[in-house]
PDB file of C-alpha atoms and ligand atoms in Angstrom:
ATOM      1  CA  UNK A  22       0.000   0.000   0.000  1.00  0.00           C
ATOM      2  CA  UNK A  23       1.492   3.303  -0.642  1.00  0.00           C
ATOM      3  CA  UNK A  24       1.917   5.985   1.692  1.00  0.00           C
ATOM      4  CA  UNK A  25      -0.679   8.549   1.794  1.00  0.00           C
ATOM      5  CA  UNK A  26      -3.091   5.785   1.520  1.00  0.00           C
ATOM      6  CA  UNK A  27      -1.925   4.410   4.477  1.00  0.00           C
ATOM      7  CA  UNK A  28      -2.193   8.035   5.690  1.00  0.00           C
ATOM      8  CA  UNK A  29      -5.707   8.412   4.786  1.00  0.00           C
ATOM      9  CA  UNK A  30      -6.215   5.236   6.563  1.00  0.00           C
ATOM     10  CA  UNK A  31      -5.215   6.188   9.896  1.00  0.00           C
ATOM     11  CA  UNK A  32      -6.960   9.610   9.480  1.00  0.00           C
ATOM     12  CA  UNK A  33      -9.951   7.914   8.860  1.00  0.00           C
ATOM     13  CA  UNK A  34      -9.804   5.347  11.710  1.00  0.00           C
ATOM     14  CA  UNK A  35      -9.257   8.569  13.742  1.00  0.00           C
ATOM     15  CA  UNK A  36     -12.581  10.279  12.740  1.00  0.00           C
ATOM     16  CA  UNK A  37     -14.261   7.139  13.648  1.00  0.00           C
ATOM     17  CA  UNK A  38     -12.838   6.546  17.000  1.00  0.00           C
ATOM     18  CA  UNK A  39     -13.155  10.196  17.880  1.00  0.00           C
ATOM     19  CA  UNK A  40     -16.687  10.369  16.914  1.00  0.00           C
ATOM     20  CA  UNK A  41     -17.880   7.217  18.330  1.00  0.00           C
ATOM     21  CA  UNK A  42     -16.564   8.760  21.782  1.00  0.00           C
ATOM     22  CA  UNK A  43     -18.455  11.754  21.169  1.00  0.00           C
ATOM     23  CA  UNK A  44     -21.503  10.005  20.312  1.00  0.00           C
ATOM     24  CA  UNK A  45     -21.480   7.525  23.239  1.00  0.00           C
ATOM     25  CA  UNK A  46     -20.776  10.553  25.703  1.00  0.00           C
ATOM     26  CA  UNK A  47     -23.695  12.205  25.024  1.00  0.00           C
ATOM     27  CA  UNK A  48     -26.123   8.775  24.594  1.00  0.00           C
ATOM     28  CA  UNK A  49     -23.909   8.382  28.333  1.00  0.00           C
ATOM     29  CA  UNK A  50     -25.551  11.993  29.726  1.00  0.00           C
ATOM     30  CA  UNK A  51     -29.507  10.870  28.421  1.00  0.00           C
ATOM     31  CA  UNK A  52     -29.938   8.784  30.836  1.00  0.00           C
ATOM     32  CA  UNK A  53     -27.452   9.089  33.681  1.00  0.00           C
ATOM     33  CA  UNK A  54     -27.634   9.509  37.641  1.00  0.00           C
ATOM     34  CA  UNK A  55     -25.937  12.574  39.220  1.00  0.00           C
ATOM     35  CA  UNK A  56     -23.212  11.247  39.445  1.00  0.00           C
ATOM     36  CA  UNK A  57     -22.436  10.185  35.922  1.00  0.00           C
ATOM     37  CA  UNK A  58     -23.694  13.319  34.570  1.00  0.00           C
ATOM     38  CA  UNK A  59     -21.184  15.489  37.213  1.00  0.00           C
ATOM     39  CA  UNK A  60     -18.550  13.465  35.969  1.00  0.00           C
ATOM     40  CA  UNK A  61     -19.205  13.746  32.315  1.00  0.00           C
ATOM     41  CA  UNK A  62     -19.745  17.958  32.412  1.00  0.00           C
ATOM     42  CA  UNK A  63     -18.181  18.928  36.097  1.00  0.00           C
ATOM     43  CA  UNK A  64     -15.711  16.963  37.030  1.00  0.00           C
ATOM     44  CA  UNK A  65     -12.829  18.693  34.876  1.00  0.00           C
ATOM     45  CA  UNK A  66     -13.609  21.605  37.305  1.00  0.00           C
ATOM     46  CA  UNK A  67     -14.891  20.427  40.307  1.00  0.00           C
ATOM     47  CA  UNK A  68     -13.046  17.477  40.914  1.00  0.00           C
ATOM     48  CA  UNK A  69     -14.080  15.713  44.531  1.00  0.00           C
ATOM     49  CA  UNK A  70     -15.925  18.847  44.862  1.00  0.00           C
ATOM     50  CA  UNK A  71     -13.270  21.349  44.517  1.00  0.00           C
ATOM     51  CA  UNK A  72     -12.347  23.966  42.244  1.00  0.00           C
ATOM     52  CA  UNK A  73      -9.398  24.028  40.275  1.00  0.00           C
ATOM     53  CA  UNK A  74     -10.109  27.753  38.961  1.00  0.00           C
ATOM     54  CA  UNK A  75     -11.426  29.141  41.903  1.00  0.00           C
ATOM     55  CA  UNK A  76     -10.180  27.200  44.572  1.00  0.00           C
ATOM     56  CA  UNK A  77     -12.513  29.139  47.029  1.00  0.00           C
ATOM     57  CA  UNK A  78     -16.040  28.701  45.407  1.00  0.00           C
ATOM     58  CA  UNK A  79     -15.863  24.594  45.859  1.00  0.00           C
ATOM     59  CA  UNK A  80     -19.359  22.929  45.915  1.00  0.00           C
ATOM     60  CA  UNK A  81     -18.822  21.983  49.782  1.00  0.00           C
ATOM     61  CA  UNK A  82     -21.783  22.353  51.693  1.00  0.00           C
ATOM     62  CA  UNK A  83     -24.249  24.372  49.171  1.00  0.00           C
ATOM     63  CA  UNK A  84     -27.399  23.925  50.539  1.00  0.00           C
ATOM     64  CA  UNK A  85     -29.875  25.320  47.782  1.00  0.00           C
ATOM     65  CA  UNK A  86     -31.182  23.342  44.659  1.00  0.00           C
ATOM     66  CA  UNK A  87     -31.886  26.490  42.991  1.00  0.00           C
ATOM     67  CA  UNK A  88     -28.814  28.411  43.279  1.00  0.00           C
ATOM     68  CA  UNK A  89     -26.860  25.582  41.748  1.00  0.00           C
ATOM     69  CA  UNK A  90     -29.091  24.969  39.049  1.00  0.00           C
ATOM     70  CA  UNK A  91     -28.773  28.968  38.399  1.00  0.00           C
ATOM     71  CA  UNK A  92     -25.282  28.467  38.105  1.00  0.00           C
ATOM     72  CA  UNK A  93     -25.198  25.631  35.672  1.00  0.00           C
ATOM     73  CA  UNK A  94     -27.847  27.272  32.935  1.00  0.00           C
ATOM     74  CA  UNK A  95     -25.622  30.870  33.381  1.00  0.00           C
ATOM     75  CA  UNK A  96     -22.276  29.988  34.492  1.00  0.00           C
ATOM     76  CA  UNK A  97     -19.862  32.767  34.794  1.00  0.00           C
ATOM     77  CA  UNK A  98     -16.721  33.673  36.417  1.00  0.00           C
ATOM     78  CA  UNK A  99     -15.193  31.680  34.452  1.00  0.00           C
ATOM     79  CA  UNK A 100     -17.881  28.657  34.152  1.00  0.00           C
ATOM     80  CA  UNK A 101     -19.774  27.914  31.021  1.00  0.00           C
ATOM     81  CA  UNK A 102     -23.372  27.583  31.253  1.00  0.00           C
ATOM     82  CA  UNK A 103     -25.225  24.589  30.550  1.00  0.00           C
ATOM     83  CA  UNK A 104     -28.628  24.665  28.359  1.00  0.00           C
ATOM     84  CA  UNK A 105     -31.723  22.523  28.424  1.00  0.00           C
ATOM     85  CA  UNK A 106     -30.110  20.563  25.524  1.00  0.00           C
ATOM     86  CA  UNK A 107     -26.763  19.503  27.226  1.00  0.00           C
ATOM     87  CA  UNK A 108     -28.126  18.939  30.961  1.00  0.00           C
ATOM     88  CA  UNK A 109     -32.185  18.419  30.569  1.00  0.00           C
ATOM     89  CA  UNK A 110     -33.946  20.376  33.853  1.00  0.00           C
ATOM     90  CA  UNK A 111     -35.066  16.338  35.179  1.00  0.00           C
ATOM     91  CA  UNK A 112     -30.651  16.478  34.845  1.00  0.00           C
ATOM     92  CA  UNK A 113     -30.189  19.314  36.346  1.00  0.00           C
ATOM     93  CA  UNK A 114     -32.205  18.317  39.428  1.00  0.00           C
ATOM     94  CA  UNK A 115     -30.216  15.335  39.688  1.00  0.00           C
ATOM     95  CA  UNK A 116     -27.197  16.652  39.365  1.00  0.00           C
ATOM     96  CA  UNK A 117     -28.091  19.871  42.739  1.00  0.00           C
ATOM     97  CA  UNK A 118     -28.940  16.779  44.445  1.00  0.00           C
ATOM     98  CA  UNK A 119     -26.329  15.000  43.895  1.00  0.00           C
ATOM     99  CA  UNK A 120     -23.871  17.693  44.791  1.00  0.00           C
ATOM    100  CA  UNK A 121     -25.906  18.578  48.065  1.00  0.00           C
ATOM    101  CA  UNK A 122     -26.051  14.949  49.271  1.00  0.00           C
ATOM    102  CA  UNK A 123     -22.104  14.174  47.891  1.00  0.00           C
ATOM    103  CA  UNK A 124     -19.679  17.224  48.812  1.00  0.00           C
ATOM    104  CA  UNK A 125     -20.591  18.475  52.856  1.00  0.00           C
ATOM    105  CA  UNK A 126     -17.775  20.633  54.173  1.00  0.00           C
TER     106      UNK A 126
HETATM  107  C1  HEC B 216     -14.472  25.204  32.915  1.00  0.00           C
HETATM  108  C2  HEC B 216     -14.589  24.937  34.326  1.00  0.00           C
HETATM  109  C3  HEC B 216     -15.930  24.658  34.933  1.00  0.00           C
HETATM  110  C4  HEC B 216     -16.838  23.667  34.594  1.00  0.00           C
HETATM  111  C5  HEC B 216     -16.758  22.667  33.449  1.00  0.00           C
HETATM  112  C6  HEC B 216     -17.898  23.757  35.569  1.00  0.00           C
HETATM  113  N1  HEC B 216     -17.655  24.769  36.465  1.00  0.00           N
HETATM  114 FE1  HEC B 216     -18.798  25.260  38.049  1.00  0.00          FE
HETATM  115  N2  HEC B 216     -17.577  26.838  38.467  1.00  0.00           N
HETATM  116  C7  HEC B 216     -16.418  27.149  37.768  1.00  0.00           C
HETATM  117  C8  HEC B 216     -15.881  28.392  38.283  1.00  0.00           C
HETATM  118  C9  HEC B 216     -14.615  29.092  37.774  1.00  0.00           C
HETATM  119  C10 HEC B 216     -16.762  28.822  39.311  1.00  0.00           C
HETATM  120  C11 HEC B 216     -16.673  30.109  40.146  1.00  0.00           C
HETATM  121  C12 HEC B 216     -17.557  31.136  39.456  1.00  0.00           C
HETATM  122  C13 HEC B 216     -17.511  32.476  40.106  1.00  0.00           C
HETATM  123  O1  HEC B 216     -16.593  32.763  40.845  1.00  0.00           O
HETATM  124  O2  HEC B 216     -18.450  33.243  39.851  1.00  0.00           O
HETATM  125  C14 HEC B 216     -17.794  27.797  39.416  1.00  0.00           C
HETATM  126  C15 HEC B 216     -18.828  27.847  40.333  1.00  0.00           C
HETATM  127  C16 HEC B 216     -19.787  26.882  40.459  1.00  0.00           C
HETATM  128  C17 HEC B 216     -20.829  26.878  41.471  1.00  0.00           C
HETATM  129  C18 HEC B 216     -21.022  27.933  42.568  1.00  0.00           C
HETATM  130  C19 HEC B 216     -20.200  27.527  43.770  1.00  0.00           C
HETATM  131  C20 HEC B 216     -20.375  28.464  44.939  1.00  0.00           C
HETATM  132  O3  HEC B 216     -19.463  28.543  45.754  1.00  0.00           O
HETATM  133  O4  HEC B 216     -21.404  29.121  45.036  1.00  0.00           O
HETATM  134  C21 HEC B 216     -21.599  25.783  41.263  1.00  0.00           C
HETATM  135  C22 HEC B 216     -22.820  25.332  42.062  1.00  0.00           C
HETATM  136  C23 HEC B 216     -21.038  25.084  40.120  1.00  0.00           C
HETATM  137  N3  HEC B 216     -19.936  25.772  39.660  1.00  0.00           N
HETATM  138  C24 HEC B 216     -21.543  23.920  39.602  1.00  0.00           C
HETATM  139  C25 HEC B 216     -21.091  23.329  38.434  1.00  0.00           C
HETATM  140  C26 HEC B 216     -21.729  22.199  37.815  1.00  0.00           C
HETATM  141  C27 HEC B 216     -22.929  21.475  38.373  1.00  0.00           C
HETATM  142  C28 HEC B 216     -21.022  21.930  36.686  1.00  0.00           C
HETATM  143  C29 HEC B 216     -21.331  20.871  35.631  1.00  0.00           C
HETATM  144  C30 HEC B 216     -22.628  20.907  35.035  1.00  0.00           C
HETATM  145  C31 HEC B 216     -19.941  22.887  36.594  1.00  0.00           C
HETATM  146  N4  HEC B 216     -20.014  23.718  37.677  1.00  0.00           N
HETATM  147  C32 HEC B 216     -18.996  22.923  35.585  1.00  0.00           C
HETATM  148  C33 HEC B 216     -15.856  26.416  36.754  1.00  0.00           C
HETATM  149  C34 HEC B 216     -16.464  25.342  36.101  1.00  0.00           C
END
């Protein structure tokens, strides 16, 4: 085989893996608990909780469904927001609980 058709190959294969990952992440968020979908849109941020960019405004001990779901569908400072199509409101709801019932100071 000669060379840039071994090239187009590989490039190729690449599309396919790197699509099949995006695909299966968000078939993963559909129909995930809390804690799949914090790990799939949060994590990279809030790891354990925490806050790599803003190490004091961690998600220990927030108390109020509402003020975190605020946050996801506006973000700011520094945090994307998060729309109905990305993190469904049933998602959303989840996800505040999850935090509230997973990260206590
Ligand atoms: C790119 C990094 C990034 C990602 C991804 C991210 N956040 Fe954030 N988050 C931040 C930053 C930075 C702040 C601080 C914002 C500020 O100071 O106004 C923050 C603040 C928050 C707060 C407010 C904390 C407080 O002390 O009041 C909540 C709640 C929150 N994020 C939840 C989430 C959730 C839930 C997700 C996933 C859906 C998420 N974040 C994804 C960076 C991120």
């Amino acid at each position: 085989m000669k060379k840039e058709m071994i090239m187009k190959k590989n490039t190729l294969m690449a599309i396919v893996v790197v699509s099949s990952v995006v695909l299966s992440a968000s078939a993963f968020a559909a129909t995930s608990t809390g804690g799949e979908i914090f790990k799939a849109n949060c994590s990279v941020c809030h790891p354990h909780g925490g806050n790599v960019m803003r190490p004091d405004r961690t998600l220990k001990g927030l108390k109020d469904p509402g003020k975190i779901i605020k946050q996801i569908r506006s973000g700011g400072g520094g945090m994307p927001s998060f729309d109905t199509k990305t993190i469904s409101d049933a998602d959303a709801k989840r996800l505040a609980e999850y935090i509230m019932k997973t990260f206590k100071k």
